[in-house]
Amino acid sequence: MSEKLLEVKSLKKLFPVKPGFFFKSKDHVHAVDGVSLSVKPGRTLGLVGESGCGKTTMGKTILKLIEPTDGQIFFKGENITGYTRQEMKKVRRQMQMIFQDPFSSLNPRHTIGSILAAPLEIHGLADGKNMEDKISGFLKKVGLSSEAMRRYPHEFSGGQRQRIGIARALALYPELIIADEPVSALDVSIQAQILNLMKDLQEELGLAYIIIAHDLSVVSYISDEIAVMYLGKIVEKALSTDFYAEPLHPYSRALISAIPVLDPDFKKKRFILKGDVPSPINPPSGCRFHPRCPYRFEPCDKSEPYLEQVGKENHFVACHLKF
């Protein structure tokens, strides 16, 4: 088996922009544009960036909830890019997703028991009394009582609903979970509880995570590696300790400087970007970050930089600056 649980090579997802009924699309939204990354068993990759940079599309494309436009997806050494829906059914037992909104991701007409039973029924993993025992076990694993299976989603708080979403993701005993902004819709006091729960489950079950987030303070707590995404491309990849100790790409520095400091007496030097994120329909030539970069110089608007190792091992940056 491959050392890497998941490996993505030059993945692209373009969405056509339709001008009207009788006109063919000429433009495309470059949501994910040539991204390569990998995740090892039992490890956590934090995928970070501003809203609209393509993080969620990346996660859904890896799971083939959205079909990729180009590139390759390898899971446990197998190329699953061209798998049919029936072939993906087997793979999806091992690849699950936790959705961002714990309110809209649970069907309000179904009890928690029926919500958790659905994946087990679809994959033929349990029935009857065995089903109830399994559901009760999953609920207890995420800190809820077995009585919760007879209640409806509206009877729970946001944090409890997200625990239910985690229980649903665990129901098929996956090896990889993609968590799309798993705590962004929750109160700050609840966020730490959910992150601690995810860490405990990772240690107990050997799970690998891809944590999608715009809040770097969230991913710093749980991630082994960080990948920074900007306008459909990865601009920096590094081990979490190296990234937070010395972010190299100007965009990464801006994200780090935006993390709030709890000490009111500490005056933090902000790295503030000017201008808006360019349109993903017509991304800038050369480096996509150059219109907002305070360090841009001659090659930035003409030549696209590619991820290259700089400094420490496993630290990659896509930038014309010399580090």
Short mmCIF file of N, CA and C in Angstrom, two decimals, residues 25-115:
data_model
loop_
_atom_site.label_atom_id
_atom_site.label_comp_id
_atom_site.label_asym_id
_atom_site.label_seq_id
_atom_site.Cartn_x
_atom_site.Cartn_y
_atom_site.Cartn_z
N SER A 25 -21.02 28.57 -23.48
CA SER A 25 -20.14 29.20 -22.50
C SER A 25 -18.73 29.35 -23.04
N LYS A 26 -18.18 30.52 -22.89
CA LYS A 26 -16.79 30.77 -23.28
C LYS A 26 -15.89 30.94 -22.07
N ASP A 27 -16.48 31.41 -20.96
CA ASP A 27 -15.71 31.66 -19.76
C ASP A 27 -15.92 30.55 -18.73
N HIS A 28 -14.96 30.43 -17.84
CA HIS A 28 -15.05 29.44 -16.78
C HIS A 28 -14.58 30.06 -15.46
N VAL A 29 -15.19 29.60 -14.37
CA VAL A 29 -14.70 29.93 -13.05
C VAL A 29 -13.59 28.94 -12.71
N HIS A 30 -12.39 29.44 -12.47
CA HIS A 30 -11.25 28.58 -12.15
C HIS A 30 -11.24 28.33 -10.64
N ALA A 31 -12.13 27.45 -10.19
CA ALA A 31 -12.30 27.22 -8.75
C ALA A 31 -11.09 26.51 -8.15
N VAL A 32 -10.65 25.45 -8.81
CA VAL A 32 -9.44 24.71 -8.43
C VAL A 32 -8.62 24.57 -9.69
N ASP A 33 -7.37 25.02 -9.63
CA ASP A 33 -6.60 25.16 -10.87
C ASP A 33 -5.19 24.59 -10.75
N GLY A 34 -5.10 23.26 -10.84
CA GLY A 34 -3.80 22.61 -10.83
C GLY A 34 -3.22 22.40 -9.44
N VAL A 35 -4.03 21.89 -8.51
CA VAL A 35 -3.59 21.70 -7.12
C VAL A 35 -3.07 20.29 -6.90
N SER A 36 -1.93 20.18 -6.23
CA SER A 36 -1.37 18.89 -5.84
C SER A 36 -1.13 18.90 -4.33
N LEU A 37 -1.57 17.83 -3.66
CA LEU A 37 -1.33 17.69 -2.22
C LEU A 37 -1.48 16.23 -1.83
N SER A 38 -1.09 15.91 -0.61
CA SER A 38 -1.19 14.53 -0.13
C SER A 38 -1.43 14.51 1.37
N VAL A 39 -1.98 13.39 1.85
CA VAL A 39 -2.25 13.20 3.27
C VAL A 39 -1.81 11.79 3.64
N LYS A 40 -1.07 11.67 4.75
CA LYS A 40 -0.62 10.36 5.22
C LYS A 40 -1.62 9.82 6.25
N PRO A 41 -1.66 8.49 6.44
CA PRO A 41 -2.58 7.91 7.42
C PRO A 41 -2.37 8.50 8.82
N GLY A 42 -3.47 8.83 9.48
CA GLY A 42 -3.41 9.34 10.84
C GLY A 42 -2.92 10.77 10.99
N ARG A 43 -2.75 11.48 9.88
CA ARG A 43 -2.24 12.85 9.91
C ARG A 43 -3.35 13.83 9.54
N THR A 44 -3.11 15.12 9.83
CA THR A 44 -4.09 16.16 9.54
C THR A 44 -3.47 17.23 8.66
N LEU A 45 -4.13 17.52 7.54
CA LEU A 45 -3.73 18.62 6.66
C LEU A 45 -4.72 19.75 6.83
N GLY A 46 -4.23 20.94 7.16
CA GLY A 46 -5.08 22.12 7.23
C GLY A 46 -5.05 22.87 5.91
N LEU A 47 -6.20 23.03 5.26
CA LEU A 47 -6.29 23.74 3.99
C LEU A 47 -6.94 25.09 4.27
N VAL A 48 -6.16 26.17 4.13
CA VAL A 48 -6.62 27.47 4.57
C VAL A 48 -6.60 28.49 3.44
N GLY A 49 -7.36 29.57 3.63
CA GLY A 49 -7.43 30.65 2.65
C GLY A 49 -8.70 31.45 2.83
N GLU A 50 -8.79 32.58 2.15
CA GLU A 50 -9.97 33.44 2.23
C GLU A 50 -11.20 32.75 1.63
N SER A 51 -12.36 33.25 1.97
CA SER A 51 -13.59 32.74 1.36
C SER A 51 -13.54 32.94 -0.15
N GLY A 52 -13.94 31.91 -0.88
CA GLY A 52 -13.96 31.99 -2.34
C GLY A 52 -12.68 31.55 -3.01
N CYS A 53 -11.70 31.05 -2.23
CA CYS A 53 -10.43 30.66 -2.85
C CYS A 53 -10.48 29.25 -3.45
N GLY A 54 -11.54 28.49 -3.19
CA GLY A 54 -11.68 27.17 -3.79
C GLY A 54 -11.52 26.01 -2.82
N LYS A 55 -11.44 26.29 -1.51
CA LYS A 55 -11.19 25.23 -0.52
C LYS A 55 -12.30 24.18 -0.50
N THR A 56 -13.55 24.65 -0.40
CA THR A 56 -14.68 23.72 -0.31
C THR A 56 -14.83 22.92 -1.61
N THR A 57 -14.66 23.60 -2.74
CA THR A 57 -14.73 22.89 -4.03
C THR A 57 -13.65 21.81 -4.09
N MET A 58 -12.47 22.13 -3.56
CA MET A 58 -11.38 21.17 -3.52
C MET A 58 -11.79 19.92 -2.74
N GLY A 59 -12.37 20.13 -1.55
CA GLY A 59 -12.79 19.00 -0.73
C GLY A 59 -13.84 18.15 -1.41
N LYS A 60 -14.84 18.77 -2.01
CA LYS A 60 -15.91 18.02 -2.67
C LYS A 60 -15.40 17.31 -3.92
N THR A 61 -14.42 17.90 -4.59
CA THR A 61 -13.87 17.27 -5.79
C THR A 61 -13.03 16.06 -5.41
N ILE A 62 -12.30 16.13 -4.31
CA ILE A 62 -11.52 14.98 -3.85
C ILE A 62 -12.44 13.80 -3.59
N LEU A 63 -13.61 14.05 -3.00
CA LEU A 63 -14.58 13.00 -2.71
C LEU A 63 -15.41 12.63 -3.94
N LYS A 64 -15.19 13.36 -5.04
CA LYS A 64 -15.96 13.17 -6.28
C LYS A 64 -17.45 13.40 -6.08
N LEU A 65 -17.79 14.27 -5.11
CA LEU A 65 -19.15 14.79 -5.05
C LEU A 65 -19.34 15.77 -6.20
N ILE A 66 -18.21 16.34 -6.65
CA ILE A 66 -18.14 17.13 -7.88
C ILE A 66 -17.09 16.47 -8.76
N GLU A 67 -17.41 16.23 -10.02
CA GLU A 67 -16.46 15.58 -10.91
C GLU A 67 -15.33 16.54 -11.29
N PRO A 68 -14.07 16.10 -11.21
CA PRO A 68 -12.95 16.98 -11.58
C PRO A 68 -12.91 17.24 -13.09
N THR A 69 -12.42 18.40 -13.46
CA THR A 69 -12.23 18.74 -14.87
C THR A 69 -10.97 18.09 -15.41
N ASP A 70 -9.93 18.02 -14.59
CA ASP A 70 -8.66 17.43 -14.99
C ASP A 70 -7.88 17.05 -13.74
N GLY A 71 -6.80 16.32 -13.93
CA GLY A 71 -5.97 15.91 -12.81
C GLY A 71 -6.28 14.49 -12.36
N GLN A 72 -5.61 14.07 -11.29
CA GLN A 72 -5.76 12.70 -10.79
C GLN A 72 -5.92 12.68 -9.28
N ILE A 73 -6.73 11.72 -8.80
CA ILE A 73 -6.95 11.51 -7.38
C ILE A 73 -6.60 10.06 -7.06
N PHE A 74 -5.63 9.87 -6.18
CA PHE A 74 -5.23 8.53 -5.76
C PHE A 74 -5.62 8.33 -4.30
N PHE A 75 -6.29 7.21 -4.01
CA PHE A 75 -6.64 6.87 -2.64
C PHE A 75 -6.10 5.48 -2.34
N LYS A 76 -5.23 5.39 -1.36
CA LYS A 76 -4.55 4.14 -0.99
C LYS A 76 -3.85 3.53 -2.21
N GLY A 77 -3.27 4.42 -3.03
CA GLY A 77 -2.50 3.97 -4.18
C GLY A 77 -3.31 3.71 -5.43
N GLU A 78 -4.64 3.75 -5.36
CA GLU A 78 -5.49 3.49 -6.52
C GLU A 78 -5.98 4.80 -7.12
N ASN A 79 -5.93 4.87 -8.45
CA ASN A 79 -6.42 6.06 -9.16
C ASN A 79 -7.94 5.97 -9.25
N ILE A 80 -8.63 6.82 -8.48
CA ILE A 80 -10.09 6.77 -8.44
C ILE A 80 -10.71 7.86 -9.31
N THR A 81 -9.90 8.59 -10.06
CA THR A 81 -10.39 9.75 -10.83
C THR A 81 -11.53 9.38 -11.75
N GLY A 82 -11.40 8.25 -12.45
CA GLY A 82 -12.41 7.86 -13.43
C GLY A 82 -13.44 6.88 -12.91
N TYR A 83 -13.49 6.69 -11.59
CA TYR A 83 -14.43 5.73 -11.02
C TYR A 83 -15.88 6.15 -11.30
N THR A 84 -16.71 5.16 -11.60
CA THR A 84 -18.13 5.40 -11.77
C THR A 84 -18.79 5.59 -10.40
N ARG A 85 -20.05 5.97 -10.42
CA ARG A 85 -20.77 6.17 -9.16
C ARG A 85 -20.83 4.88 -8.34
N GLN A 86 -20.99 3.74 -9.03
CA GLN A 86 -21.05 2.46 -8.33
C GLN A 86 -19.70 2.09 -7.74
N GLU A 87 -18.63 2.37 -8.48
CA GLU A 87 -17.28 2.10 -7.96
C GLU A 87 -16.95 3.00 -6.78
N MET A 88 -17.42 4.24 -6.84
CA MET A 88 -17.15 5.19 -5.75
C MET A 88 -17.90 4.81 -4.47
N LYS A 89 -18.98 4.04 -4.59
CA LYS A 89 -19.75 3.65 -3.41
C LYS A 89 -18.88 2.90 -2.42
N LYS A 90 -18.00 2.04 -2.92
CA LYS A 90 -17.10 1.28 -2.04
C LYS A 90 -16.05 2.19 -1.41
N VAL A 91 -15.55 3.11 -2.22
CA VAL A 91 -14.50 4.01 -1.73
C VAL A 91 -15.05 4.96 -0.69
N ARG A 92 -16.30 5.38 -0.85
CA ARG A 92 -16.87 6.38 0.06
C ARG A 92 -17.07 5.85 1.47
N ARG A 93 -17.04 4.55 1.65
CA ARG A 93 -17.04 4.00 3.00
C ARG A 93 -15.79 4.44 3.75
N GLN A 94 -14.72 4.70 3.01
CA GLN A 94 -13.44 5.04 3.62
C GLN A 94 -13.14 6.54 3.55
N MET A 95 -13.99 7.31 2.86
CA MET A 95 -13.80 8.76 2.72
C MET A 95 -15.12 9.46 3.05
N GLN A 96 -15.16 10.20 4.13
CA GLN A 96 -16.39 10.85 4.55
C GLN A 96 -16.18 12.35 4.73
N MET A 97 -17.29 13.08 4.92
CA MET A 97 -17.21 14.53 5.02
C MET A 97 -18.05 15.04 6.20
N ILE A 98 -17.50 16.03 6.90
CA ILE A 98 -18.25 16.77 7.91
C ILE A 98 -18.55 18.14 7.30
N PHE A 99 -19.81 18.51 7.24
CA PHE A 99 -20.20 19.73 6.55
C PHE A 99 -20.15 20.94 7.48
N GLN A 100 -20.07 22.11 6.85
CA GLN A 100 -19.87 23.35 7.59
C GLN A 100 -21.04 23.70 8.49
N ASP A 101 -22.25 23.63 7.97
CA ASP A 101 -23.43 24.12 8.69
C ASP A 101 -24.13 22.96 9.39
N PRO A 102 -24.06 22.86 10.71
CA PRO A 102 -24.73 21.75 11.40
C PRO A 102 -26.24 21.87 11.39
N PHE A 103 -26.78 23.02 10.95
CA PHE A 103 -28.23 23.20 10.90
C PHE A 103 -28.82 22.66 9.59
N SER A 104 -28.19 22.99 8.46
CA SER A 104 -28.74 22.57 7.17
C SER A 104 -28.26 21.19 6.72
N SER A 105 -27.23 20.64 7.38
CA SER A 105 -26.70 19.36 6.92
C SER A 105 -27.46 18.16 7.49
N LEU A 106 -28.42 18.41 8.41
CA LEU A 106 -29.23 17.34 8.97
C LEU A 106 -30.68 17.52 8.54
N ASN A 107 -31.30 16.46 8.06
CA ASN A 107 -32.68 16.52 7.58
C ASN A 107 -33.63 16.75 8.76
N PRO A 108 -34.35 17.89 8.78
CA PRO A 108 -35.20 18.20 9.95
C PRO A 108 -36.39 17.27 10.10
N ARG A 109 -36.72 16.48 9.07
CA ARG A 109 -37.89 15.60 9.13
C ARG A 109 -37.53 14.21 9.65
N HIS A 110 -36.25 13.94 9.81
CA HIS A 110 -35.82 12.62 10.27
C HIS A 110 -35.29 12.69 11.69
N THR A 111 -35.49 11.62 12.43
CA THR A 111 -34.89 11.52 13.75
C THR A 111 -33.38 11.30 13.59
N ILE A 112 -32.65 11.54 14.68
CA ILE A 112 -31.20 11.32 14.64
C ILE A 112 -30.91 9.85 14.36
N GLY A 113 -31.72 8.97 14.90
CA GLY A 113 -31.53 7.54 14.65
C GLY A 113 -31.60 7.19 13.18
N SER A 114 -32.61 7.73 12.49
CA SER A 114 -32.75 7.42 11.06
C SER A 114 -31.66 8.08 10.23
N ILE A 115 -31.18 9.26 10.67
CA ILE A 115 -30.09 9.94 9.96
C ILE A 115 -28.81 9.09 10.03
#
